[in-house]
Amino acid sequence: MATSNILPNYLLLLFFLLFYFSASTAIDIQIHHSTPPSSADSPLSSILQLARSADPARLSLLFSQKKTSGGTSVPIASGQNLLQTPSYVLRASLGSPPQALLLSLDTGSDSAWLPCSPCSSCTPAAPPFSPSNSSSFSPLPCSSPLCPLLNAASQPPCYAPSSSPCSYSQSYADSSFTAALSRDSLRLALDVIPNYVFGCVTSVAGPTIPKQGLLGLGRGPLSLLSQTGDLYKGVFSYCLPSYKSYYFSGSLRLGPAGQPHYARFTPLLKNPHRPSLYYVNMTGISVGRVKVVVPGQPGAFGFDPATGAGTVVDSGTVVSRFTAPIYAALREEFRRQVNASGAGGFSSLGVFDTCFSTDEVGATPPITLHMDGGVDLTLPVESTLIHSSATPLACLAMAEAPPNVNAVVNVLANLQQQNLRVVLDVANSRVGFARELCN
């Protein structure tokens, strides 16, 4: 009789321990979008403003970047709701004692940087980090081997004696900033990362510098993955909430633990000219059941490291862009199918050139992105269309790549990544996608 009572208790204890240890290895860092839509703004007007004001500079930044054990999850939120910026942000802290931060999540950047006190021309969204109030803060000298990583060899960042601080200037989109390379203790959820290297921004020029600072999630030597080594084992993922979300309901999940087992993976490619960016090989696009054909260009979707052509997964660009031939073919097939359902014509609005009556939204065909490895990413309607609450209008939420250095690149942007778990498994050279509701 005693034995029969002990066994259920033992199993209960075992279940508790398994639950405890599995849960303790995957703590979410929530994500939020940095700028909320005001009550007077429709989703269309908010996205249109971001696509017009932020995306051109963002795309310029993205492709100017040339070669030079357990899991933790951090909450992510829409920056529209908090800071009036087009990025997604997460909570972190820096220093001893810790000072609270909001940092932009950026897969297209390598290093971390944030406004420090004092800072010339800075307009931080929150009190800037105060190095003098942190006992663990230390500036890096010009003699540090990390100092030359921030500028091209022809433009070394230090012109002072080797014992002087490593001061450097860096461009970001159409703006720039000056910072001192520094170290301090970074906290992400329950993890403490000592001696984390970041830029302590002391002056800013231009309007597009993130007011709250930035956490670089690229593949460079000063990125989060490079600095944490075995802690996160070269794996992270994120789920971005809707632009309309007011809460830290998304998450940045660091490390292999807790990643979705049902994710579908495609190979992660590397462009030697832009090694920090996350390239995948998109093999085609379908509208409804029709495979889009790009006339005269059978290799239109291919990855070419020599030219930079291919498809990049990016958390910072708002609206997905496709090369001119691909976008023209996609748009025409989309219009053909919407017209077939009885729509009365199309109009343009800003970067969106395929807007139509919301009466036809119910018949809108799905769009599927095909990638190597058998990945078929079908976009939900909320990631395909953007609606206006002021007029009976909906627009195809995609656009043509700008006619410049970016003209050969497709960008899978954050509007098309909402409520999608994107897994960047750098250690195993693969990118995964899994549906996840994170609003």
Coordinates of C-alpha atoms in Angstrom, one line a residue:
M1 CA 0.0 0.0 0.0
A2 CA 2.8 2.4 0.9
T3 CA 4.6 1.6 -2.4
S4 CA 1.6 2.5 -4.4
N5 CA 1.4 5.9 -2.7
I6 CA 5.1 6.6 -3.2
L7 CA 5.1 5.9 -7.0
P8 CA 2.5 8.6 -7.9
N9 CA 4.3 11.1 -5.7
Y10 CA 7.6 10.2 -7.3
L11 CA 6.2 10.7 -10.8
L12 CA 4.7 14.0 -9.7
L13 CA 8.0 15.2 -8.5
L14 CA 9.7 14.0 -11.7
F15 CA 7.2 15.8 -13.8
F16 CA 7.7 19.0 -11.8
L17 CA 11.5 18.8 -12.1
L18 CA 11.2 18.2 -15.9
F19 CA 8.9 21.2 -16.3
Y20 CA 11.0 23.4 -14.1
F21 CA 14.3 22.8 -15.9
S22 CA 12.7 22.9 -19.4
A23 CA 11.0 26.1 -18.6
S24 CA 14.1 27.7 -17.1
T25 CA 16.0 27.3 -20.3
A26 CA 13.6 29.3 -22.4
I27 CA 12.7 32.7 -20.9
D28 CA 11.2 35.1 -23.5
I29 CA 12.5 38.6 -24.1
Q30 CA 9.4 40.5 -25.2
I31 CA 9.4 42.7 -28.3
H32 CA 7.3 45.8 -29.0
H33 CA 7.0 48.1 -32.0
S34 CA 8.5 51.4 -31.2
T35 CA 5.7 53.7 -32.6
P36 CA 2.0 53.2 -31.9
P37 CA -0.6 54.2 -34.5
S38 CA -2.5 57.2 -33.0
S39 CA -6.3 57.0 -32.8
A40 CA -6.4 59.3 -35.9
D41 CA -4.1 57.2 -38.0
S42 CA -5.2 54.2 -40.0
P43 CA -2.9 51.2 -40.4
L44 CA -2.4 52.2 -44.0
S45 CA -1.4 55.7 -43.2
S46 CA 1.0 54.5 -40.5
I47 CA 2.7 51.9 -42.7
L48 CA 2.7 54.3 -45.7
Q49 CA 4.5 57.0 -43.6
L50 CA 7.1 54.4 -42.4
A51 CA 7.6 53.0 -45.9
R52 CA 8.1 56.5 -47.3
S53 CA 10.3 58.0 -44.5
A54 CA 12.2 55.1 -43.0
D55 CA 12.6 52.4 -45.7
P56 CA 14.7 54.3 -48.3
A57 CA 17.3 55.1 -45.6
R58 CA 17.0 51.6 -44.2
L59 CA 17.6 49.9 -47.5
S60 CA 20.5 52.3 -48.2
L61 CA 22.0 51.2 -44.8
L62 CA 21.3 47.5 -45.3
F63 CA 23.3 47.2 -48.5
S64 CA 26.1 49.7 -47.7
Q65 CA 27.3 47.2 -45.1
K66 CA 30.2 45.5 -46.9
K67 CA 32.9 43.3 -45.5
T68 CA 35.0 45.1 -43.0
S69 CA 23.5 26.1 -23.8
G70 CA 20.3 27.3 -22.5
G71 CA 17.8 29.7 -24.1
T72 CA 16.7 33.1 -23.1
S73 CA 13.7 35.0 -24.4
V74 CA 13.4 38.8 -24.3
P75 CA 10.1 40.6 -24.8
I76 CA 9.7 42.5 -28.0
A77 CA 7.2 45.4 -28.8
S78 CA 6.2 47.6 -31.7
G79 CA 8.2 50.8 -31.6
Q80 CA 5.3 52.7 -33.0
N81 CA 3.6 52.4 -29.7
L82 CA 6.5 53.6 -27.5
L83 CA 9.0 55.7 -29.3
Q84 CA 7.5 56.8 -32.7
T85 CA 10.2 54.9 -34.6
P86 CA 9.7 52.3 -37.3
S87 CA 11.5 49.5 -35.5
Y88 CA 10.8 46.8 -33.0
V89 CA 12.2 47.3 -29.5
L90 CA 13.2 45.1 -26.5
R91 CA 13.9 45.8 -22.9
A92 CA 17.4 45.4 -21.6
S93 CA 19.7 46.9 -18.9
L94 CA 23.3 48.0 -18.8
G95 CA 25.8 48.7 -16.1
S96 CA 26.2 48.2 -12.3
P97 CA 23.7 48.9 -10.9
P98 CA 21.6 48.2 -14.0
Q99 CA 20.2 51.1 -16.0
A100 CA 17.0 50.3 -18.0
L101 CA 17.1 50.5 -21.8
L102 CA 14.9 50.1 -24.8
L103 CA 16.9 48.9 -27.8
S104 CA 16.0 48.5 -31.5
L105 CA 16.2 44.9 -32.7
D106 CA 18.3 44.9 -35.9
T107 CA 19.4 41.8 -37.9
G108 CA 21.1 44.1 -40.4
S109 CA 23.6 45.6 -38.0
D110 CA 26.5 44.0 -36.2
S111 CA 27.3 46.2 -33.2
A112 CA 25.3 47.6 -30.3
W113 CA 25.2 51.4 -29.5
L114 CA 23.2 53.7 -27.4
P115 CA 23.1 57.4 -26.4
C116 CA 25.3 58.1 -23.4
S117 CA 25.3 61.1 -21.1
P118 CA 26.5 63.7 -22.1
C119 CA 25.5 63.5 -25.8
S120 CA 25.5 66.4 -28.3
S121 CA 22.3 66.7 -30.4
C122 CA 20.9 63.5 -29.0
T123 CA 17.2 63.3 -28.4
P124 CA 16.9 60.0 -26.6
A125 CA 13.5 58.5 -26.1
A126 CA 14.4 57.7 -22.5
P127 CA 17.2 58.9 -20.1
P128 CA 20.5 58.2 -21.7
F129 CA 22.9 55.7 -20.2
S130 CA 25.2 57.3 -17.6
P131 CA 28.7 55.7 -17.7
S132 CA 29.6 57.7 -14.5
N133 CA 26.9 55.9 -12.6
S134 CA 28.1 52.4 -13.5
S135 CA 31.0 50.8 -11.5
S136 CA 31.5 48.1 -14.2
F137 CA 31.8 50.6 -17.2
S138 CA 35.2 50.9 -18.9
P139 CA 36.1 52.6 -22.2
L140 CA 38.3 50.7 -24.6
P141 CA 41.6 52.3 -25.7
C142 CA 42.8 52.9 -29.2
S143 CA 45.2 50.0 -28.7
S144 CA 42.3 47.5 -28.4
P145 CA 42.2 44.9 -31.2
L146 CA 38.5 45.6 -31.4
C147 CA 39.0 49.2 -32.3
P148 CA 39.9 48.7 -36.0
L149 CA 36.8 46.6 -36.6
L150 CA 34.6 49.6 -36.7
N151 CA 36.1 51.4 -39.7
A152 CA 37.7 50.5 -42.9
A153 CA 41.5 50.0 -42.9
S154 CA 41.9 53.2 -44.8
Q155 CA 40.0 55.2 -42.1
P156 CA 41.2 54.0 -38.8
P157 CA 38.9 55.2 -36.0
C158 CA 41.7 56.3 -33.7
Y159 CA 44.0 59.2 -34.3
A160 CA 45.1 59.6 -30.7
P161 CA 47.7 57.9 -28.5
S162 CA 47.1 54.2 -27.9
S163 CA 46.0 54.8 -24.4
S164 CA 43.2 57.2 -25.5
P165 CA 39.6 56.0 -25.8
C166 CA 38.6 54.3 -29.1
S167 CA 36.5 57.0 -30.6
Y168 CA 34.9 56.3 -34.0
S169 CA 32.3 57.7 -36.4
Q170 CA 29.7 55.6 -38.1
S171 CA 27.0 56.1 -40.7
Y172 CA 23.5 54.8 -40.1
A173 CA 21.1 55.2 -43.1
D174 CA 21.3 58.9 -44.0
S175 CA 22.6 60.0 -40.6
S176 CA 25.8 59.5 -38.6
F177 CA 27.0 59.4 -35.0
T178 CA 30.2 59.5 -33.0
A179 CA 30.8 57.0 -30.2
A180 CA 33.4 55.7 -27.8
L181 CA 33.9 51.9 -27.9
S182 CA 33.2 50.7 -24.4
R183 CA 32.5 47.7 -22.2
D184 CA 29.9 47.0 -19.5
S185 CA 27.5 44.3 -18.2
L186 CA 24.5 43.8 -20.4
R187 CA 21.4 42.1 -19.0
L188 CA 18.9 40.4 -21.2
A189 CA 16.0 38.8 -19.2
L190 CA 17.8 36.7 -16.6
D191 CA 21.1 36.6 -18.4
V192 CA 24.1 38.8 -17.5
I193 CA 26.7 39.2 -20.2
P194 CA 29.8 40.8 -18.6
N195 CA 32.1 43.1 -20.6
Y196 CA 29.7 43.5 -23.5
V197 CA 31.3 45.7 -26.1
F198 CA 29.1 48.6 -27.4
G199 CA 29.3 52.1 -28.7
C200 CA 28.7 54.9 -26.2
V201 CA 27.2 57.6 -28.5
T202 CA 28.4 61.1 -27.7
S203 CA 27.1 63.1 -30.7
V204 CA 24.5 62.6 -33.5
A205 CA 23.9 64.2 -36.9
G206 CA 20.8 63.5 -38.9
P207 CA 17.2 62.3 -38.2
T208 CA 17.3 58.5 -38.7
I209 CA 19.5 57.4 -35.7
P210 CA 17.3 55.3 -33.4
K211 CA 16.7 57.5 -30.4
Q212 CA 16.8 54.5 -28.0
G213 CA 19.9 52.8 -29.3
L214 CA 20.3 49.5 -31.1
L215 CA 21.2 45.8 -30.5
G216 CA 23.0 44.4 -33.5
L217 CA 22.0 40.8 -34.4
G218 CA 24.0 40.5 -37.6
R219 CA 26.9 38.0 -38.1
G220 CA 29.8 40.4 -37.6
P221 CA 32.5 40.2 -34.8
L222 CA 30.8 42.7 -32.5
S223 CA 27.2 41.3 -32.9
L224 CA 25.3 39.7 -30.0
L225 CA 26.0 36.1 -31.3
S226 CA 29.7 36.7 -31.7
Q227 CA 30.1 38.2 -28.3
T228 CA 28.1 35.6 -26.4
G229 CA 29.9 32.6 -27.9
D230 CA 28.8 29.3 -26.3
L231 CA 26.0 31.0 -24.3
Y232 CA 23.5 31.0 -27.1
K233 CA 25.4 28.6 -29.4
G234 CA 24.8 30.7 -32.5
V235 CA 21.0 30.5 -32.5
F236 CA 18.3 33.0 -32.0
S237 CA 14.7 33.6 -33.2
Y238 CA 12.2 36.4 -33.0
C239 CA 8.4 36.8 -33.4
L240 CA 7.2 40.3 -34.3
P241 CA 3.8 41.4 -33.1
S242 CA 1.5 43.5 -35.3
Y243 CA 2.1 47.2 -35.7
K244 CA -1.3 47.6 -34.0
S245 CA -0.1 45.9 -30.9
Y246 CA 0.4 48.0 -27.8
Y247 CA 2.1 45.3 -25.7
F248 CA 5.4 43.5 -25.3
S249 CA 3.9 40.4 -26.8
G250 CA 6.6 39.4 -29.3
S251 CA 9.8 37.8 -28.2
L252 CA 13.5 37.4 -29.0
R253 CA 14.5 33.9 -28.1
L254 CA 18.2 33.3 -27.6
G255 CA 19.8 29.9 -27.7
P256 CA 18.6 26.5 -29.2
A257 CA 16.3 25.7 -26.3
G258 CA 12.6 26.4 -26.8
Q259 CA 12.9 26.9 -30.6
P260 CA 9.9 25.5 -32.5
H261 CA 10.4 21.9 -33.5
Y262 CA 7.8 22.4 -36.3
A263 CA 9.8 25.2 -38.1
R264 CA 10.6 24.6 -41.8
F265 CA 14.2 25.4 -42.6
T266 CA 16.0 26.7 -45.7
P267 CA 19.8 27.1 -46.1
L268 CA 21.4 30.3 -44.8
L269 CA 23.6 31.7 -47.4
K270 CA 26.5 34.1 -47.1
N271 CA 27.5 37.0 -49.4
P272 CA 31.2 37.6 -49.1
H273 CA 30.7 41.3 -49.9
R274 CA 28.0 41.7 -47.2
P275 CA 28.7 38.9 -44.8
S276 CA 26.6 40.2 -41.9
L277 CA 23.2 39.9 -43.8
Y278 CA 21.0 36.8 -43.7
Y279 CA 20.5 35.6 -47.2
V280 CA 18.2 32.8 -48.3
N281 CA 17.5 31.4 -51.7
M282 CA 14.0 32.2 -52.8
T283 CA 13.1 30.0 -55.8
G284 CA 9.8 31.5 -56.7
I285 CA 6.5 33.2 -55.8
S286 CA 2.9 32.0 -56.2
V287 CA -0.2 34.1 -56.3
G288 CA -3.1 31.8 -55.4
R289 CA -2.3 28.6 -57.3
V290 CA -0.4 30.3 -60.1
K291 CA 3.4 30.3 -60.1
V292 CA 4.7 33.8 -61.0
V293 CA 6.7 33.7 -64.2
V294 CA 9.3 36.4 -64.8
P295 CA 9.4 36.9 -68.6
G296 CA 12.8 36.2 -70.1
Q297 CA 14.6 35.7 -66.8
P298 CA 14.5 32.1 -65.7
G299 CA 17.1 32.8 -63.0
A300 CA 15.5 35.9 -61.7
F301 CA 15.2 34.6 -58.1
G302 CA 18.7 33.2 -57.9
F303 CA 21.4 34.0 -55.3
D304 CA 24.6 35.5 -56.8
P305 CA 27.3 36.4 -54.3
A306 CA 29.3 38.2 -57.1
T307 CA 26.6 40.8 -57.6
G308 CA 24.8 40.6 -54.2
A309 CA 21.6 39.4 -55.9
G310 CA 19.3 37.3 -53.8
T311 CA 16.9 37.6 -50.9
V312 CA 17.6 39.0 -47.5
V313 CA 15.6 38.4 -44.3
D314 CA 15.6 41.7 -42.4
S315 CA 13.9 42.9 -39.2
G316 CA 14.4 46.6 -39.8
T317 CA 12.8 47.2 -43.2
V318 CA 9.1 47.8 -43.1
V319 CA 7.7 46.8 -46.5
S320 CA 9.1 43.8 -48.5
R321 CA 10.8 44.9 -51.8
F322 CA 11.4 42.8 -54.9
T323 CA 13.6 43.4 -57.9
A324 CA 11.8 45.3 -60.7
P325 CA 11.2 42.2 -62.9
I326 CA 10.0 40.0 -60.1
Y327 CA 7.7 42.7 -58.6
A328 CA 6.2 43.5 -62.0
A329 CA 5.3 39.9 -62.6
L330 CA 4.0 39.5 -59.1
R331 CA 1.9 42.6 -59.3
E332 CA 0.4 41.7 -62.7
E333 CA -0.6 38.3 -61.6
F334 CA -2.1 39.6 -58.3
R335 CA -4.1 42.3 -60.2
R336 CA -5.3 39.7 -62.7
Q337 CA -6.7 37.5 -60.0
V338 CA -8.3 40.4 -58.1
N339 CA -9.8 41.8 -61.3
A340 CA -11.1 38.3 -62.1
S341 CA -13.1 38.6 -58.9
G342 CA -14.8 41.8 -60.0
A343 CA -12.7 44.7 -58.7
G344 CA -13.3 48.1 -60.3
G345 CA -9.7 49.2 -60.9
F346 CA -6.5 50.0 -59.1
S347 CA -5.0 53.2 -57.8
S348 CA -1.6 54.2 -56.2
L349 CA -0.8 55.6 -52.8
G350 CA 2.8 56.4 -52.0
V351 CA 5.0 53.4 -52.5
F352 CA 1.9 51.2 -52.9
D353 CA 0.8 50.9 -56.6
T354 CA -1.9 48.3 -56.2
C355 CA -4.8 49.7 -54.1
F356 CA -8.4 48.6 -54.6
S357 CA -11.8 48.5 -52.9
T358 CA -12.0 46.6 -49.7
D359 CA -15.2 45.1 -51.0
E360 CA -12.9 42.7 -52.9
V361 CA -10.6 41.8 -50.0
G362 CA -12.5 38.5 -49.3
A363 CA -11.4 37.3 -52.7
T364 CA -7.8 38.3 -52.4
P365 CA -5.5 35.5 -53.4
P366 CA -2.8 34.3 -51.0
I367 CA 0.9 34.9 -51.8
T368 CA 3.4 32.2 -51.2
L369 CA 7.2 32.6 -51.1
H370 CA 9.0 29.4 -52.2
M371 CA 12.5 28.7 -50.9
D372 CA 15.2 26.0 -51.0
G373 CA 14.6 23.1 -48.8
G374 CA 10.9 22.8 -49.7
V375 CA 9.9 25.9 -47.6
D376 CA 6.6 27.4 -48.8
L377 CA 5.8 30.5 -46.8
T378 CA 2.2 31.5 -47.4
L379 CA 1.5 35.0 -46.1
P380 CA -1.7 35.6 -44.3
V381 CA -4.0 38.5 -45.5
E382 CA -2.8 40.8 -42.7
S383 CA 0.8 40.5 -44.1
T384 CA -0.3 40.8 -47.7
L385 CA -2.7 43.8 -47.5
I386 CA -2.7 47.0 -45.6
H387 CA -6.1 48.6 -45.0
S388 CA -7.3 52.2 -44.6
S389 CA -9.8 52.9 -41.9
A390 CA -10.7 56.3 -43.4
T391 CA -11.5 55.0 -46.9
P392 CA -12.7 51.7 -48.3
L393 CA -9.2 51.0 -49.6
A394 CA -6.7 48.2 -49.3
C395 CA -3.2 48.0 -50.9
L396 CA -0.9 45.2 -51.8
A397 CA 1.7 45.7 -49.0
M398 CA 4.8 45.2 -51.2
A399 CA 6.9 47.4 -53.5
E400 CA 9.6 47.5 -56.1
A401 CA 13.2 47.6 -55.0
P402 CA 14.7 51.1 -55.5
P403 CA 16.7 51.7 -58.7
N404 CA 20.1 51.9 -57.1
V405 CA 22.6 49.5 -55.5
N406 CA 19.7 47.6 -53.9
A407 CA 18.0 47.0 -57.3
V408 CA 19.2 43.3 -57.4
V409 CA 18.1 42.4 -53.9
N410 CA 14.8 41.2 -52.5
V411 CA 14.1 42.0 -48.9
L412 CA 11.6 40.0 -46.8
A413 CA 10.6 42.9 -44.4
N414 CA 9.0 43.0 -41.0
L415 CA 5.5 43.7 -42.2
Q416 CA 5.5 40.3 -43.9
Q417 CA 7.1 38.7 -40.8
Q418 CA 4.5 39.6 -38.2
N419 CA 3.2 36.7 -36.2
L420 CA 5.9 34.5 -37.6
R421 CA 8.7 32.9 -35.6
V422 CA 11.9 33.4 -37.7
V423 CA 14.7 31.2 -36.5
L424 CA 18.3 32.2 -37.4
D425 CA 20.4 29.2 -36.8
V426 CA 23.9 30.5 -37.7
A427 CA 25.7 27.5 -36.2
N428 CA 23.9 25.2 -38.6
S429 CA 23.7 27.7 -41.5
R430 CA 19.9 27.6 -41.8
V431 CA 16.8 29.9 -41.4
G432 CA 13.5 28.6 -40.1
F433 CA 9.9 29.8 -40.3
A434 CA 7.0 28.8 -38.1
R435 CA 3.6 30.3 -37.6
E436 CA 3.2 31.8 -34.1
L437 CA 0.6 34.2 -32.8
C438 CA 2.5 36.8 -30.8
N439 CA 0.0 39.8 -30.8

